Tab-separated table of C-alpha atoms in Angstrom:
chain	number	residue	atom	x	y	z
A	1	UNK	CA	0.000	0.000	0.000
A	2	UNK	CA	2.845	2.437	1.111
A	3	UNK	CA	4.644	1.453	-2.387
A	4	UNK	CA	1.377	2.191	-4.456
A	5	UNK	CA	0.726	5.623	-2.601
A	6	UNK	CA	4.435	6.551	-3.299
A	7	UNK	CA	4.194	6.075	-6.771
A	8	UNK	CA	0.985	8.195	-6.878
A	9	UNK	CA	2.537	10.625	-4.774
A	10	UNK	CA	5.859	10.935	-7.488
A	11	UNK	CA	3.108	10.682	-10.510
A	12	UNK	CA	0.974	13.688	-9.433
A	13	UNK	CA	4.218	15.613	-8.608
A	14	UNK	CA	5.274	14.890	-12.115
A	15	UNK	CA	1.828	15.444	-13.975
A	16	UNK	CA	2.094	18.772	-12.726
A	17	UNK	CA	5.207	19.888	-13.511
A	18	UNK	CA	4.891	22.673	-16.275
A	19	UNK	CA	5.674	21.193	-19.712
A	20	UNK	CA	7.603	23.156	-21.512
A	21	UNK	CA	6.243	25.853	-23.697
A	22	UNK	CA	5.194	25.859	-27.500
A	23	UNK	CA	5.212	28.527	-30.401
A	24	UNK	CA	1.979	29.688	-29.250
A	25	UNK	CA	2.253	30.084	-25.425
A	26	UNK	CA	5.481	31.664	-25.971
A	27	UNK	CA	4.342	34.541	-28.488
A	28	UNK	CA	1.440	34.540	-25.919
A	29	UNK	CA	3.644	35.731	-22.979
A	30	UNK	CA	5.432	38.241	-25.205
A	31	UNK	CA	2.305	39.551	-26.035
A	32	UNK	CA	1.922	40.597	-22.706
A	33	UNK	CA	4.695	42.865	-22.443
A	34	UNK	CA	3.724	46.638	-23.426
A	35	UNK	CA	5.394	47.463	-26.661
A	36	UNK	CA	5.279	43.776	-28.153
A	37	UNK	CA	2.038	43.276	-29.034
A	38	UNK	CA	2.041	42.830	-32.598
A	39	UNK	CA	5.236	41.389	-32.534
A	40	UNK	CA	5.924	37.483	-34.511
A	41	UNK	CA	8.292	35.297	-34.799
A	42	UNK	CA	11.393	35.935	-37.210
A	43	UNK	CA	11.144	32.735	-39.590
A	44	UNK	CA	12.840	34.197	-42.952
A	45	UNK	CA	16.307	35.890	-41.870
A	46	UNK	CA	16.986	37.781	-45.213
A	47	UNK	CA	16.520	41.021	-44.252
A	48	UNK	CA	13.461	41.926	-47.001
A	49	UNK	CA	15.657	44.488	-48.476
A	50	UNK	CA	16.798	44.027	-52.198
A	51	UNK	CA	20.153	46.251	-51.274
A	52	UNK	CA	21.101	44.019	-48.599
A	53	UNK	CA	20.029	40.911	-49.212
A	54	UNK	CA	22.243	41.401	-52.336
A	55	UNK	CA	25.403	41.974	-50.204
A	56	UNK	CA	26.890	38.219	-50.390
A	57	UNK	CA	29.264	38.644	-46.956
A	58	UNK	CA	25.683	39.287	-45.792
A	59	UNK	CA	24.166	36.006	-47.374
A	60	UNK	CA	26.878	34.191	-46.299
A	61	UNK	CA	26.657	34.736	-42.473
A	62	UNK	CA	22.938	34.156	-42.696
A	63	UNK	CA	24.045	30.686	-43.702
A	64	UNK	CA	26.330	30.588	-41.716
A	65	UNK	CA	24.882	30.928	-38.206
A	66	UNK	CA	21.898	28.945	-39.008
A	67	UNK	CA	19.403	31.323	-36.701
A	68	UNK	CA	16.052	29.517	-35.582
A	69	UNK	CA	13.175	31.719	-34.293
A	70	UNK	CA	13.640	29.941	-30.864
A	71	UNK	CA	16.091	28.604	-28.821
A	72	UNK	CA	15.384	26.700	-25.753
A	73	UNK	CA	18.225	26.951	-22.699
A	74	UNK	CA	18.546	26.787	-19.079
A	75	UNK	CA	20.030	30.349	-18.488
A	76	UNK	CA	19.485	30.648	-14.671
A	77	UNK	CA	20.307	26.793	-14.126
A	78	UNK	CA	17.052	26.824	-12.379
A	79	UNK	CA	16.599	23.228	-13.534
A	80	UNK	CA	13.428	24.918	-15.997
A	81	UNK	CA	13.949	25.897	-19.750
A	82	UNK	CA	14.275	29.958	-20.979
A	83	UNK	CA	13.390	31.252	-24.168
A	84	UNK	CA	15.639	33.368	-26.343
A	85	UNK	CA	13.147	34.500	-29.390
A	86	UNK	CA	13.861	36.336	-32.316
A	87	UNK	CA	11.054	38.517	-33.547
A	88	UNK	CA	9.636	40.453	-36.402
A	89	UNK	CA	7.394	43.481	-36.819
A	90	UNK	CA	4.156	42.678	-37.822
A	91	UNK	CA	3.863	43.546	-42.100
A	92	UNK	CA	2.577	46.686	-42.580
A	93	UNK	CA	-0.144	46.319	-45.377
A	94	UNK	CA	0.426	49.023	-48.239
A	95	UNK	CA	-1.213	52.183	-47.390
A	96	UNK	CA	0.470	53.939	-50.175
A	97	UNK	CA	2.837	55.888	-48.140
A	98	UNK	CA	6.326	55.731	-49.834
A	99	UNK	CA	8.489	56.351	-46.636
A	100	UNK	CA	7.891	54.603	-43.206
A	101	UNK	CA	9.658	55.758	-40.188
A	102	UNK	CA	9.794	52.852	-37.553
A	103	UNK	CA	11.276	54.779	-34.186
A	104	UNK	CA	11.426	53.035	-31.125
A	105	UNK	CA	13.341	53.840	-27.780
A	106	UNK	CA	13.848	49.612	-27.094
A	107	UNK	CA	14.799	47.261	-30.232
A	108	UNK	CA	12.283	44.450	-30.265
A	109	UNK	CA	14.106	41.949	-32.728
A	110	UNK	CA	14.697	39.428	-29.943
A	111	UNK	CA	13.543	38.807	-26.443
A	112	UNK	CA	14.795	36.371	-23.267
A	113	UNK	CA	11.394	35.124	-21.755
A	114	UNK	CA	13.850	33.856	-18.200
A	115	UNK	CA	12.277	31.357	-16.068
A	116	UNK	CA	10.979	32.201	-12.205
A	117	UNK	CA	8.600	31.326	-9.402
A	118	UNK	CA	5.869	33.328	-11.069
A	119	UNK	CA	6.232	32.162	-14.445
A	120	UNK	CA	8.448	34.413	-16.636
A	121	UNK	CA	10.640	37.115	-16.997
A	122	UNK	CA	10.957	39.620	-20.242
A	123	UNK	CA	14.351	40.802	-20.938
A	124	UNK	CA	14.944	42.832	-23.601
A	125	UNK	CA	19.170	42.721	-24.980
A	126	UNK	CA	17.878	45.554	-26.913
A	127	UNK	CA	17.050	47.693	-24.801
A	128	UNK	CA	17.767	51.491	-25.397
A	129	UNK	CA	19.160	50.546	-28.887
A	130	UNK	CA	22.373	49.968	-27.370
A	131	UNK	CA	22.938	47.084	-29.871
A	132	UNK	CA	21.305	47.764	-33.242
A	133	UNK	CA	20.413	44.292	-33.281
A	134	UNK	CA	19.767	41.793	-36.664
A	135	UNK	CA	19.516	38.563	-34.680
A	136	UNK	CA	20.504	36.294	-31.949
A	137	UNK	CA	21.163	32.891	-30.886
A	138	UNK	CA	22.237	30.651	-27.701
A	139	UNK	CA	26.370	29.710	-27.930
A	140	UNK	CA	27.935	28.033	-25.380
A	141	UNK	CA	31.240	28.573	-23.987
A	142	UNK	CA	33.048	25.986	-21.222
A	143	UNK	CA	29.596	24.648	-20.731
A	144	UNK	CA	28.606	28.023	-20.084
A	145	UNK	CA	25.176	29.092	-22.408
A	146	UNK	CA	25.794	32.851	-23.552
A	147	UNK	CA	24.166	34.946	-25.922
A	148	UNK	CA	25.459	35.635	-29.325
A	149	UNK	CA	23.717	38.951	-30.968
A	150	UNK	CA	24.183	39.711	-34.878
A	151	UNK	CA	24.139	43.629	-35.416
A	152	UNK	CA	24.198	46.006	-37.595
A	153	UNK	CA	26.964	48.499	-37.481
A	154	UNK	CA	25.989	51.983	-36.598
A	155	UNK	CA	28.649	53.663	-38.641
A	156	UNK	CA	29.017	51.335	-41.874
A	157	UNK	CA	31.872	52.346	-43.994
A	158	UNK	CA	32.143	49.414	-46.060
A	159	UNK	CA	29.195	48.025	-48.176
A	160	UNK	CA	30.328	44.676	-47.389
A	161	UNK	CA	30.521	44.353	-44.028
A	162	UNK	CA	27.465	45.350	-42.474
A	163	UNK	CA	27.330	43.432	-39.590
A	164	UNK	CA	28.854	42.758	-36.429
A	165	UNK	CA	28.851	40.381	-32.720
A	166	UNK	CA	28.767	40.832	-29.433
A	167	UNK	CA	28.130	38.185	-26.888
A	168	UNK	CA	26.025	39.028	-23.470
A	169	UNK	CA	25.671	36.160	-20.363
A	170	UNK	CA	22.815	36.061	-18.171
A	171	UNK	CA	24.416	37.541	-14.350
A	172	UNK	CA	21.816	38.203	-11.458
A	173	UNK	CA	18.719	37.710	-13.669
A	174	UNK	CA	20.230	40.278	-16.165
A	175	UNK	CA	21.722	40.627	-19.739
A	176	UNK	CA	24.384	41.982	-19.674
A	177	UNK	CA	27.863	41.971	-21.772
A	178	UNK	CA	29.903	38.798	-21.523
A	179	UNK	CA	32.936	39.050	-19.053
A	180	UNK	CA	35.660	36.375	-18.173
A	181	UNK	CA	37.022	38.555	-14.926
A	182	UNK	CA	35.836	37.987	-11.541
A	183	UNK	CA	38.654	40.442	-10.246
A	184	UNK	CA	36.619	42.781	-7.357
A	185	UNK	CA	38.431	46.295	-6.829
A	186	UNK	CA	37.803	48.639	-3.756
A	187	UNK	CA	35.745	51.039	-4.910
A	188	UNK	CA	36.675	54.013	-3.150
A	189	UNK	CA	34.792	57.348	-5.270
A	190	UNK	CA	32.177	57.322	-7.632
A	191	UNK	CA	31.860	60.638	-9.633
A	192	UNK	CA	29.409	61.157	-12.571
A	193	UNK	CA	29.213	63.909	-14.609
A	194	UNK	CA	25.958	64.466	-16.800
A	195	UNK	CA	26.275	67.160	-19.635
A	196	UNK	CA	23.054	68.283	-21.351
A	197	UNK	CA	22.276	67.699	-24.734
A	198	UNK	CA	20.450	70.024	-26.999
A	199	UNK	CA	17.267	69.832	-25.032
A	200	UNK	CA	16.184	68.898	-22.199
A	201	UNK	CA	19.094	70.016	-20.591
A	202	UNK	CA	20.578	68.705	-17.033
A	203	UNK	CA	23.796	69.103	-16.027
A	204	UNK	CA	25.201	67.863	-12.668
A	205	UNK	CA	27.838	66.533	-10.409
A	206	UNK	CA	27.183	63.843	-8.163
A	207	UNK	CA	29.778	61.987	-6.041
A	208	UNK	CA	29.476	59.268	-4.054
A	209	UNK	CA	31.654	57.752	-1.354
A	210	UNK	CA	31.040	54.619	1.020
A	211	UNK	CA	29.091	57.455	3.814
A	212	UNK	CA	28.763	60.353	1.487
A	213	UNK	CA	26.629	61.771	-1.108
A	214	UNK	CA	27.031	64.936	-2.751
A	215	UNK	CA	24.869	66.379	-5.711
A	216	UNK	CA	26.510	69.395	-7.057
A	217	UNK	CA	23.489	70.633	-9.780
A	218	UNK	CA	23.750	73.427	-12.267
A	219	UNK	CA	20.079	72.370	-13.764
A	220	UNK	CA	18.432	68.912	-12.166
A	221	UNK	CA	14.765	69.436	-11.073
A	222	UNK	CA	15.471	73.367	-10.837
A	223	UNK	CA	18.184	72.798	-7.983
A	224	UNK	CA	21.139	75.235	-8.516
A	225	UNK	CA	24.398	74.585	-5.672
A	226	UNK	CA	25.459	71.875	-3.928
A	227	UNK	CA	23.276	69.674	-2.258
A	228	UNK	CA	23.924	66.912	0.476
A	229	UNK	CA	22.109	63.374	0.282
A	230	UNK	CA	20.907	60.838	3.004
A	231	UNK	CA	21.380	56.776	1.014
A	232	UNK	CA	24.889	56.482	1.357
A	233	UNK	CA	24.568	52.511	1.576
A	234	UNK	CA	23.613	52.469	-1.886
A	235	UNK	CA	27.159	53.077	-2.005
A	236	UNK	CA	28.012	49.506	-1.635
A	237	UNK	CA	25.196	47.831	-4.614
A	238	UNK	CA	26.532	50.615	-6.759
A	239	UNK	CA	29.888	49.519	-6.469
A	240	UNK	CA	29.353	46.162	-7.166
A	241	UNK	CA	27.640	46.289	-10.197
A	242	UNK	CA	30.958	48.397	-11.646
A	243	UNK	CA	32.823	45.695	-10.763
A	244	UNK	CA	30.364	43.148	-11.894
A	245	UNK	CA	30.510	44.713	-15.698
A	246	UNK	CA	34.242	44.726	-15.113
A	247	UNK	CA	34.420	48.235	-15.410
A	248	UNK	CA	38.165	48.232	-15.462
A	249	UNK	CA	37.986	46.732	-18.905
A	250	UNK	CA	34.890	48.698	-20.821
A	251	UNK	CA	36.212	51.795	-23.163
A	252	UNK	CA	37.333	55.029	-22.323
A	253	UNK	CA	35.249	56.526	-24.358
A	254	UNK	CA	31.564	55.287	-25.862
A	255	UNK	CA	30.001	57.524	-28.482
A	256	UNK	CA	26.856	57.425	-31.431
A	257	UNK	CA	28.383	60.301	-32.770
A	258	UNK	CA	25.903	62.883	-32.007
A	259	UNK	CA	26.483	66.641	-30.480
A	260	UNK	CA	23.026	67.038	-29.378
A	261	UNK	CA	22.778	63.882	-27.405
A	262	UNK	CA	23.587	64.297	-23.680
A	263	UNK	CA	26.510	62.718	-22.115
A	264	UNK	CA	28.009	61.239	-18.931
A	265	UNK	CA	31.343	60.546	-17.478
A	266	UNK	CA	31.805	57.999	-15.011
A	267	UNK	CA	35.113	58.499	-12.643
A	268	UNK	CA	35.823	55.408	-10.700
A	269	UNK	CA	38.669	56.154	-8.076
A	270	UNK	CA	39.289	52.335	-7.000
A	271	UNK	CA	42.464	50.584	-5.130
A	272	UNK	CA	44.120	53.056	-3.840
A	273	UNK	CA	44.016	56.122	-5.898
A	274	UNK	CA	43.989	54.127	-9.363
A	275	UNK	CA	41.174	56.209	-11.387
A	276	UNK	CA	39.075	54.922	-14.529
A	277	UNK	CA	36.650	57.455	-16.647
A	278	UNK	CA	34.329	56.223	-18.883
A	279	UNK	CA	33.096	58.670	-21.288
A	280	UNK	CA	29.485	57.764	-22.618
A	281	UNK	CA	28.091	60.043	-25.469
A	282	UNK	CA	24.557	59.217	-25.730
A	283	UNK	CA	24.656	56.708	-22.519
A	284	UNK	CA	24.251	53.669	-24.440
A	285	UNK	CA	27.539	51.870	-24.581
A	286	UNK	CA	26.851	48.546	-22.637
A	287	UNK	CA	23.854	47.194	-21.311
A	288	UNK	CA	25.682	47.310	-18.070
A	289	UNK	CA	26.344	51.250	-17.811
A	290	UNK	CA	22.551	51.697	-18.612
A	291	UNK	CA	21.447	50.117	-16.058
A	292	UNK	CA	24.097	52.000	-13.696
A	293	UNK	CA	22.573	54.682	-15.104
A	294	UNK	CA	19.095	53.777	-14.587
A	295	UNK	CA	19.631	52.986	-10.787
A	296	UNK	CA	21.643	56.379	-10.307
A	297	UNK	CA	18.315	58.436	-11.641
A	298	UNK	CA	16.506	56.334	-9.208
A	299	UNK	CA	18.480	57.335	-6.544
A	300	UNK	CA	18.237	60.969	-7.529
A	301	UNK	CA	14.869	61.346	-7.978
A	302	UNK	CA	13.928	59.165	-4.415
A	303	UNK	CA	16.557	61.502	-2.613
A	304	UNK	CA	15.031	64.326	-0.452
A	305	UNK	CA	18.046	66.670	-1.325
A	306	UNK	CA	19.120	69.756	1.341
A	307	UNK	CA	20.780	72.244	0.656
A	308	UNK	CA	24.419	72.786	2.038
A	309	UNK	CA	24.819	76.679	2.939
């Protein structure tokens, strides 16, 4: 009897274990997220444009890779399968217009639905535009599953090479660019630098130490002067995030090329006086100084700022 209500026990345990998901229930779940409504999956991976799918270096690495619209992974080795997906705007039906401008903060050509306790997780590697991205595709790497993105260059000089890689890794449930160093530095100074672009414009200071905050603002939410904040210990998650991006080893200097665009600089004093700057024209050169980014205008706009006299 105890044999037969085992086996029940390890059959209903099993028989309700989620199965893993199909074309449909995956397009279903990236329907939910705002922005991807009308979004399908990428099947044909010419581009649908006679000038480039004429370039044969093009044609070639097409081929080559062998892309699929889905590829099935564990990613968070949470024992359940993730979903990188590579998408397609819906076709627009002819309307007679001759031009079509598609503009879009986030690329949508590919999505990471990541497996958790509530179900699933959107990630977007395009996020911001950072990567101008064609395609991607799982790789792995010393048993280690990474993401391989195909882009388009931004600044194409040569006809026949159009396209370029970058590989990202899953690290604390996000993408992020692929790094082989686990080297941690002591942080000791944080100092950005935001210059304003054409318009809006916002220009401040703002250093951070391990028990100090300091917000010296020329134009941020009308505050002129130097102002003195209270969340110091975000001091510590700020910190390592640089060194999980490896900041050490990211560019001097990031640009899209653009005058109006505003710009930050990122001065890392770390070990002992050593100093890195990052220079970031546009603030989209990794995935991983965007979101520093995004958590430092968090902190700034939560902060209840005073004035120092």
């Amino acid at each position: 009897m105890k044999i037969v209500i085992l086996f029940l026990g390890l059959f209903f345990i099993f028989s309700c274990e989620k199965k893993n998901l199909n074309e449909k229930e995956v397009l279903e779940i990236i329907h939910s997220k705002k922005g991807f409504e009308s979004m399908e999956l990428k099947t044909e991976f010419l581009y649908g444009e006679n000038f480039i799918d004429s370039i044969q270096s093009f044609r070639k690495i097409i081929k080559r890779e062998n892309l699929k619209p889905i590829y099935e992974t564990d990613l968070n080795n949470d024992g359940k399968q993730d979903y990188l997906v590579n998408l397609k705007h819906k076709k627009i039906v002819d309307d007679g217009i001759v031009v079509k401008i598609l503009y879009e903060d986030d690329s949508k050509n590919c999505i990471l639905l990541l497996s958790n306790s509530k179900g699933y997780k959107l990630l977007n590697p395009g996020k911001k535009r950072v990567y101008n991205i064609f395609s991607a595709k799982i790789i792995s790497d010393k048993n280690q599953n990474l993401i391989k993105l195909i882009n388009f260059k931004k600044n194409i000089d040569d006809r026949n090479d159009i396209l370029e890689f970058d590989t990202l890794m899953l690290k604390n449930n996000q993408i992020t660019e692929f790094s082989k160093s686990d080297q941690i530095h002591n942080i000791e100074v944080i100092t950005l630098t935001k210059f304003g672009g054409y318009a809006p414009r916002k220009e401040f200071k703002l250093n951070l130490k391990k028990d100090s905050i300091i917000l010296d603002s020329k134009f941020y939410k009308k505050l002129e002067g130097k102002y003195l904040g209270s969340k110091s210990e975000n001091f510590k998650t700020f910190s390592k995030h640089l060194n999980d991006i490896d900041f050490t080893n990211l560019k001097n200097v990031y640009s899209i090329g653009c005058c109006d665009h505003s710009s930050i600089e990122t001065t890392i004093t770390y070990d002992k006086g050593k100093k890195k700057t990052i220079y970031d024209n546009g603030e989209m050169g990794t995935l991983g100084l965007v979101k520093f980014y995004d958590d430092i205008e968090k902190l700034m706009e939560t902060e209840k700022w005073q004035k120092i006299n």
